[in-house]
Short mmCIF file of C-alpha atoms and ligand atoms in Angstrom, two decimals:
data_model
loop_
_atom_site.label_atom_id
_atom_site.label_comp_id
_atom_site.label_asym_id
_atom_site.label_seq_id
_atom_site.Cartn_x
_atom_site.Cartn_y
_atom_site.Cartn_z
CA UNK A 178 126.70 77.71 145.93
CA UNK A 179 125.30 76.03 142.68
CA UNK A 180 127.36 74.59 140.40
CA UNK A 181 125.78 75.58 137.73
CA UNK A 182 126.98 79.20 138.49
CA UNK A 183 130.44 78.25 137.91
CA UNK A 184 130.32 77.37 133.94
CA UNK A 185 129.44 81.27 132.97
CA UNK A 186 133.17 82.03 134.61
CA UNK A 187 136.00 79.76 133.89
CA UNK A 188 136.44 76.14 133.17
CA UNK A 189 135.45 74.22 136.03
CA UNK A 190 137.75 71.84 137.63
CA UNK A 191 136.06 69.23 139.91
CA UNK A 192 137.31 65.92 141.55
CA UNK A 193 135.07 62.80 142.64
CA UNK A 194 135.59 60.67 145.57
CA UNK A 195 134.11 57.64 147.30
CA UNK A 196 133.02 56.82 149.93
CA UNK A 197 134.77 54.28 152.45
CA UNK A 198 133.38 50.54 152.54
CA UNK A 199 131.19 49.47 155.33
CA UNK A 200 134.52 47.55 156.59
CA UNK A 201 136.59 50.52 157.10
CA UNK A 202 136.47 53.67 158.84
CA UNK A 203 135.08 57.08 158.17
CA UNK A 204 138.41 58.80 158.71
CA UNK A 205 140.23 57.19 156.02
CA UNK A 206 138.01 59.55 153.57
CA UNK A 207 138.20 62.38 155.59
CA UNK A 208 142.40 62.48 155.13
CA UNK A 209 141.81 61.94 152.05
CA UNK A 210 139.65 65.04 151.63
CA UNK A 211 141.92 66.95 153.61
CA UNK A 212 145.08 66.36 151.11
CA UNK A 213 142.53 67.33 148.52
CA UNK A 214 140.85 70.25 149.65
CA UNK A 215 144.16 71.91 149.49
CA UNK A 216 143.97 72.00 145.67
CA UNK A 217 140.87 73.92 145.88
CA UNK A 218 138.77 72.11 142.87
CA UNK A 219 135.42 73.72 141.96
CA UNK A 220 133.52 70.79 143.92
CA UNK A 221 133.87 67.59 145.14
CA UNK A 222 131.48 64.77 144.03
CA UNK A 223 130.70 61.86 146.03
CA UNK A 224 129.54 58.90 144.53
CA UNK A 225 126.40 56.72 146.59
CA UNK A 226 125.96 52.97 145.50
CA UNK A 227 122.98 51.80 143.57
CA UNK A 228 122.87 48.62 145.69
CA UNK A 229 119.80 49.88 147.80
CA UNK A 230 121.92 49.15 151.25
CA UNK A 231 120.79 53.17 151.92
CA UNK A 232 124.25 54.31 152.33
CA UNK A 233 123.04 58.16 151.70
CA UNK A 234 124.02 58.88 155.56
CA UNK A 235 127.32 57.71 154.49
CA UNK A 236 127.63 60.31 151.62
CA UNK A 237 125.91 63.18 153.27
CA UNK A 238 128.61 63.03 156.38
CA UNK A 239 131.09 63.01 153.44
CA UNK A 240 129.56 65.82 151.75
CA UNK A 241 129.25 67.54 154.91
CA UNK A 242 132.80 67.39 155.60
CA UNK A 243 133.91 68.34 151.63
CA UNK A 244 131.35 71.65 152.89
CA UNK A 245 133.39 72.41 156.05
CA UNK A 246 137.06 72.86 153.83
CA UNK A 247 135.04 75.48 152.19
CA UNK A 248 134.38 73.72 148.94
CA UNK A 249 130.93 72.97 147.50
CA UNK A 250 129.73 69.10 147.46
CA UNK A 251 127.78 67.06 144.88
CA UNK A 252 126.25 64.20 146.14
CA UNK A 253 125.52 61.11 143.31
CA UNK A 254 121.64 59.88 143.76
CA UNK A 255 120.88 56.72 142.18
CA UNK A 256 117.56 55.95 141.96
CA UNK A 257 117.03 52.35 140.42
CA UNK A 258 116.87 50.64 143.68
CA UNK A 259 115.20 53.33 146.01
CA UNK A 260 111.35 54.20 146.84
CA UNK A 261 110.19 57.55 146.02
CA UNK A 262 109.85 57.50 149.58
CA UNK A 263 113.68 57.09 150.11
CA UNK A 264 114.82 59.52 147.54
CA UNK A 265 112.71 61.83 149.11
CA UNK A 266 114.29 61.37 152.91
CA UNK A 267 117.96 61.61 151.57
CA UNK A 268 116.87 64.73 149.77
CA UNK A 269 115.37 65.94 152.87
CA UNK A 270 118.74 65.08 154.84
CA UNK A 271 120.94 66.84 152.12
CA UNK A 272 118.77 70.24 152.24
CA UNK A 273 118.88 69.95 155.71
CA UNK A 274 123.08 70.52 155.30
CA UNK A 275 122.66 73.33 153.52
CA UNK A 276 123.93 70.94 150.06
CA UNK A 277 122.63 72.22 146.92
CA UNK A 278 124.05 70.12 144.48
CA UNK A 279 123.00 66.49 143.25
CA UNK A 280 124.27 64.26 140.62
CA UNK A 281 121.25 62.56 139.14
CA UNK A 282 121.70 58.96 138.27
CA UNK A 283 119.64 56.09 136.94
CA UNK A 284 122.42 53.59 138.85
CA UNK A 285 123.55 49.86 137.18
CA UNK A 286 121.47 47.19 137.04
CA UNK A 287 122.56 44.61 139.18
CA UNK A 288 120.91 41.54 138.60
CA UNK A 289 120.62 40.33 141.92
CA UNK A 290 118.46 43.42 143.54
CA UNK A 291 115.24 43.62 142.13
CA UNK A 292 114.45 47.16 140.94
CA UNK A 293 112.29 49.32 143.28
CA UNK A 294 110.12 50.45 140.32
CA UNK A 295 109.41 53.94 141.25
CA UNK A 296 111.94 54.82 139.01
CA UNK A 297 113.37 53.78 135.76
CA UNK A 298 115.28 56.13 134.24
CA UNK A 299 117.26 59.26 135.33
CA UNK A 300 114.92 61.58 134.18
CA UNK A 301 112.37 59.74 136.55
CA UNK A 302 114.39 61.53 139.46
CA UNK A 303 115.45 64.74 137.74
CA UNK A 304 111.40 65.56 137.51
CA UNK A 305 111.34 64.29 141.03
CA UNK A 306 113.96 66.24 142.62
CA UNK A 307 113.26 69.67 140.94
CA UNK A 308 109.58 69.22 142.18
CA UNK A 309 111.60 68.88 145.77
CA UNK A 310 113.48 71.67 145.82
CA UNK A 311 115.46 74.58 144.10
CA UNK A 312 118.74 71.60 143.63
CA UNK A 313 121.69 72.49 140.99
CA UNK A 314 121.02 68.86 139.02
CA UNK A 315 123.71 67.41 137.32
CA UNK A 316 123.17 64.63 134.94
CA UNK A 317 125.70 61.39 133.31
CA UNK A 318 126.43 61.74 130.13
CA UNK A 319 128.26 58.60 127.50
CA UNK A 320 130.81 59.92 124.93
CA UNK A 321 131.19 56.43 123.41
CA UNK A 322 127.40 55.53 124.12
CA UNK A 323 126.01 54.05 126.95
CA UNK A 324 126.50 50.38 126.72
CA UNK A 325 122.58 49.24 127.37
CA UNK A 326 121.81 51.80 124.06
CA UNK A 327 120.61 50.38 121.13
CA UNK A 328 122.59 53.25 119.17
CA UNK A 329 124.15 56.56 119.82
CA UNK A 330 121.00 58.14 118.07
CA UNK A 331 119.05 56.41 120.91
CA UNK A 332 121.32 57.59 123.54
CA UNK A 333 121.46 61.29 122.13
CA UNK A 334 117.86 61.81 122.52
CA UNK A 335 117.15 60.15 125.76
CA UNK A 336 119.92 62.56 126.93
CA UNK A 337 117.85 65.00 125.82
CA UNK A 338 114.97 64.27 127.28
CA UNK A 339 117.21 63.87 130.67
CA UNK A 340 118.33 67.97 129.98
CA UNK A 341 114.35 68.95 129.47
CA UNK A 342 113.40 67.08 132.62
CA UNK A 343 115.92 69.63 134.42
CA UNK A 344 119.70 68.11 134.31
CA UNK A 345 121.46 71.98 134.68
CA UNK A 346 124.71 70.44 133.62
CA UNK A 347 126.52 66.94 132.50
CA UNK A 348 129.33 64.98 133.63
CA UNK A 349 130.82 62.45 130.85
CA UNK A 350 131.83 58.61 131.14
CA UNK A 351 135.54 58.59 131.51
CA UNK A 352 137.29 58.16 127.68
CA UNK A 353 140.68 57.51 126.86
CA UNK A 354 140.92 59.36 123.03
CA UNK A 355 139.54 62.93 123.12
CA UNK A 356 138.65 62.67 119.87
CA UNK A 357 135.03 60.53 121.16
CA UNK A 358 134.50 63.41 123.41
CA UNK A 359 134.63 66.02 120.56
CA UNK A 360 132.82 64.00 118.27
CA UNK A 361 130.01 63.15 120.73
CA UNK A 362 130.32 67.11 121.90
CA UNK A 363 129.52 67.79 117.99
CA UNK A 364 126.03 65.52 118.37
CA UNK A 365 124.53 66.69 121.25
CA UNK A 366 125.03 70.29 120.11
CA UNK A 367 123.30 69.06 116.43
CA UNK A 368 120.44 67.30 118.69
CA UNK A 369 120.02 71.19 120.39
CA UNK A 370 121.55 69.70 124.06
CA UNK A 371 123.75 73.16 124.81
CA UNK A 372 123.98 72.62 128.78
CA UNK A 373 127.89 72.82 130.07
CA UNK A 374 129.39 69.19 129.61
CA UNK A 375 132.62 68.04 132.04
CA UNK A 376 134.93 65.82 130.18
CA UNK A 377 135.39 62.37 132.89
CA UNK A 378 139.44 61.81 132.80
CA UNK A 379 140.34 58.89 134.30
CA UNK A 380 143.93 58.80 135.34
CA UNK A 381 145.11 55.19 134.69
CA UNK A 382 147.83 54.53 137.06
CA UNK A 383 147.95 50.95 137.48
CA UNK A 384 147.25 48.01 135.77
CA UNK A 385 144.53 46.14 137.47
CA UNK A 386 142.42 49.30 136.81
CA UNK A 387 143.06 49.47 133.46
CA UNK A 388 140.90 46.39 133.09
CA UNK A 389 138.26 46.78 135.44
CA UNK A 390 137.47 50.17 133.75
CA UNK A 391 137.49 48.99 130.10
CA UNK A 392 134.98 45.86 130.93
CA UNK A 393 133.13 48.16 133.05
CA UNK A 394 132.38 50.99 131.04
CA UNK A 395 133.35 49.72 127.33
CA UNK A 396 136.18 52.81 127.27
CA UNK A 397 137.78 52.02 123.82
CA UNK A 398 141.52 52.58 124.19
CA UNK A 399 143.70 54.33 121.80
CA UNK A 400 146.95 52.80 120.00
CA UNK A 401 149.33 55.34 121.75
CA UNK A 402 147.61 54.20 125.19
CA UNK A 403 147.41 50.56 124.74
CA UNK A 404 151.66 50.76 123.98
CA UNK A 405 152.14 52.83 127.28
CA UNK A 406 150.05 50.48 129.54
CA UNK A 407 151.98 47.60 127.84
CA UNK A 408 155.26 49.38 128.27
CA UNK A 409 155.31 49.68 131.85
CA UNK A 410 153.10 47.47 133.10
CA UNK A 411 155.64 45.30 135.04
CA UNK A 412 157.08 48.88 136.67
CA UNK A 413 154.62 50.40 138.96
CA UNK A 414 156.19 54.02 139.50
CA UNK A 415 156.76 54.35 136.07
CA UNK A 416 152.83 52.94 135.04
CA UNK A 417 151.59 55.58 137.66
CA UNK A 418 153.77 58.29 135.71
CA UNK A 419 152.88 57.32 132.72
CA UNK A 420 148.97 57.38 133.36
CA UNK A 421 149.52 60.85 135.20
CA UNK A 422 151.25 62.50 132.05
CA UNK A 423 148.47 60.67 129.63
CA UNK A 424 145.89 62.49 132.01
CA UNK A 425 147.71 65.58 131.58
CA UNK A 426 148.10 65.32 128.22
CA UNK A 427 144.03 64.66 127.51
CA UNK A 428 143.42 67.52 129.52
CA UNK A 429 145.30 69.86 128.12
CA UNK A 430 143.97 69.12 124.95
CA UNK A 431 140.33 69.08 125.92
CA UNK A 432 141.02 72.66 127.60
CA UNK A 433 142.74 73.98 124.28
CA UNK A 434 139.59 72.74 122.81
CA UNK A 435 137.16 75.18 124.84
CA UNK A 436 135.93 72.39 127.05
CA UNK A 437 133.50 73.33 129.79
CA UNK A 438 135.19 71.38 132.63
CA UNK A 439 137.21 68.68 133.99
CA UNK A 440 136.14 66.34 136.31
CA UNK A 441 138.57 64.01 137.87
CA UNK A 442 137.80 60.55 138.92
CA UNK A 443 140.15 60.77 141.85
CA UNK A 444 140.20 57.21 142.87
CA UNK A 445 140.46 58.55 146.15
CA UNK A 446 144.22 58.94 145.24
CA UNK A 447 145.41 62.34 146.22
CA UNK A 448 148.94 61.93 145.28
CA UNK A 449 147.74 61.69 141.36
CA UNK A 450 145.17 64.08 141.57
CA UNK A 451 147.67 66.78 143.23
CA UNK A 452 150.75 65.58 140.10
CA UNK A 453 147.81 66.77 137.77
CA UNK A 454 146.14 69.72 139.59
CA UNK A 455 149.56 71.06 139.59
CA UNK A 456 150.28 70.15 135.85
CA UNK A 457 147.38 71.74 134.88
CA UNK A 458 146.46 74.42 137.26
CA UNK A 459 147.92 77.27 134.77
CA UNK A 460 146.41 76.36 131.70
CA UNK A 461 143.11 75.69 133.76
CA UNK A 462 143.27 79.14 135.16
CA UNK A 463 144.52 81.02 131.78
P1 FAD B 241 120.37 56.66 132.18
O1 FAD B 241 120.05 58.22 131.53
O2 FAD B 241 118.55 56.76 132.95
O3 FAD B 241 120.31 56.10 131.23
C1 FAD B 241 120.51 54.44 131.39
C2 FAD B 241 120.22 53.66 129.48
O4 FAD B 241 118.45 53.98 129.87
C3 FAD B 241 120.79 54.19 129.00
O5 FAD B 241 121.17 53.35 127.22
C4 FAD B 241 119.46 55.18 128.10
O6 FAD B 241 119.96 55.41 126.39
C5 FAD B 241 119.01 54.72 128.55
N1 FAD B 241 116.96 55.24 128.64
C6 FAD B 241 117.10 56.50 129.13
N2 FAD B 241 115.94 56.98 129.18
C7 FAD B 241 115.27 55.98 128.62
C8 FAD B 241 113.98 56.35 127.73
N3 FAD B 241 112.46 56.74 128.05
N4 FAD B 241 113.45 54.92 127.13
C9 FAD B 241 114.20 53.95 126.99
N5 FAD B 241 115.96 53.92 127.68
C10 FAD B 241 116.10 55.55 127.97
N6 FAD B 241 126.49 55.03 139.46
C11 FAD B 241 125.89 54.76 140.55
O7 FAD B 241 125.43 53.96 141.16
N7 FAD B 241 126.66 55.23 141.79
C12 FAD B 241 127.16 56.61 141.53
O8 FAD B 241 127.34 57.26 142.22
C13 FAD B 241 127.43 57.08 140.29
N8 FAD B 241 128.04 57.72 139.59
C14 FAD B 241 128.24 58.21 138.22
C15 FAD B 241 129.26 58.95 137.56
C16 FAD B 241 129.31 59.39 136.22
C17 FAD B 241 129.98 60.61 136.25
C18 FAD B 241 128.86 58.52 135.52
C19 FAD B 241 129.21 58.72 133.95
C20 FAD B 241 128.13 57.40 135.81
C21 FAD B 241 127.94 57.33 137.48
N9 FAD B 241 127.58 55.96 138.08
C22 FAD B 241 126.92 55.77 139.02
C23 FAD B 241 127.24 55.19 136.69
C24 FAD B 241 125.63 55.28 135.71
O9 FAD B 241 124.61 55.16 137.17
C25 FAD B 241 125.70 54.02 135.28
O10 FAD B 241 126.29 54.69 134.35
C26 FAD B 241 124.15 54.07 134.31
O11 FAD B 241 124.32 52.62 133.89
C27 FAD B 241 123.17 54.83 134.12
O12 FAD B 241 123.11 55.80 134.92
P2 FAD B 241 122.58 57.21 133.93
O13 FAD B 241 122.17 58.16 134.90
O14 FAD B 241 123.27 57.62 132.86
O15 FAD B 241 121.12 56.43 132.99
#
């Protein structure tokens, strides 16, 4: 099943998971997937390290397990540290496993790993994937602007190139203020970008996550969010529940405003994914 076919039918509800680190067993993620499968997401995407360490096999194994569970898998494919031959080999592997969906990315630039220079931007790998076969291609977008872009206008013009190169739909970076997503949606519509966009929602359920997320992606923190995090920072259970409630509140508002889809960054936490899915299943399906 190609993900792009889903958007005409419903508000898409998807999950993101990451494969285990090399030091831990693959069984850990299989156990997580076993729990996530009962929540029947429309697809589950699997992240892929941009580190150039060639973990395509692992991502493919996780994606194949998702497929075995009857759920559509999506494999993330960052390109900056990979050669054309390496990307081509991963795409062949993806195809041979009957996987049809990829999220094409540039990947974060790691100053310690020199880029391979075959692909510079996500739009380059998107053009390459289009030549390689009939894949459904997702791209990333940034409601609060990509941190390297000099302005939102520049970033949106590059996003337009990415869509013109062949991105069928977009998945957004996480955000905590829905207004930034709604404003972004209007701006990109004015720019003539009209593919479906899923809103990326990250439930913040522990204190370490907050600082890490903000440093990594520069998401702005609304006053309401900061107050909640400060109030419960010393009470792990209360913070977890408040983080879940905050994410549910964001999703209800987004769905009411006609969002094309919700992409839940599960952080491989089935408990949190279940609580959120159960709270929003009625409204997503309505
Ligand atoms: P691009 O679309 O190439 O954009 C990167 C920057 O280059 C932007 O500032 C853009 O404005 C600029 N740009 C684009 N085209 C041009 C051009 N022609 N000329 C000049 N400037 C240009 N990373 C991973 O390593 N693995 C993952 O699994 C992963 N999953 C992700 C999932 C989602 C939903 C999101 C939102 C991000 C994910 N990332 C992942 C992170 C992503 O790789 C980084 O955010 C990266 O910095 C940018 O990737 P991109 O594909 O958006 O890049």
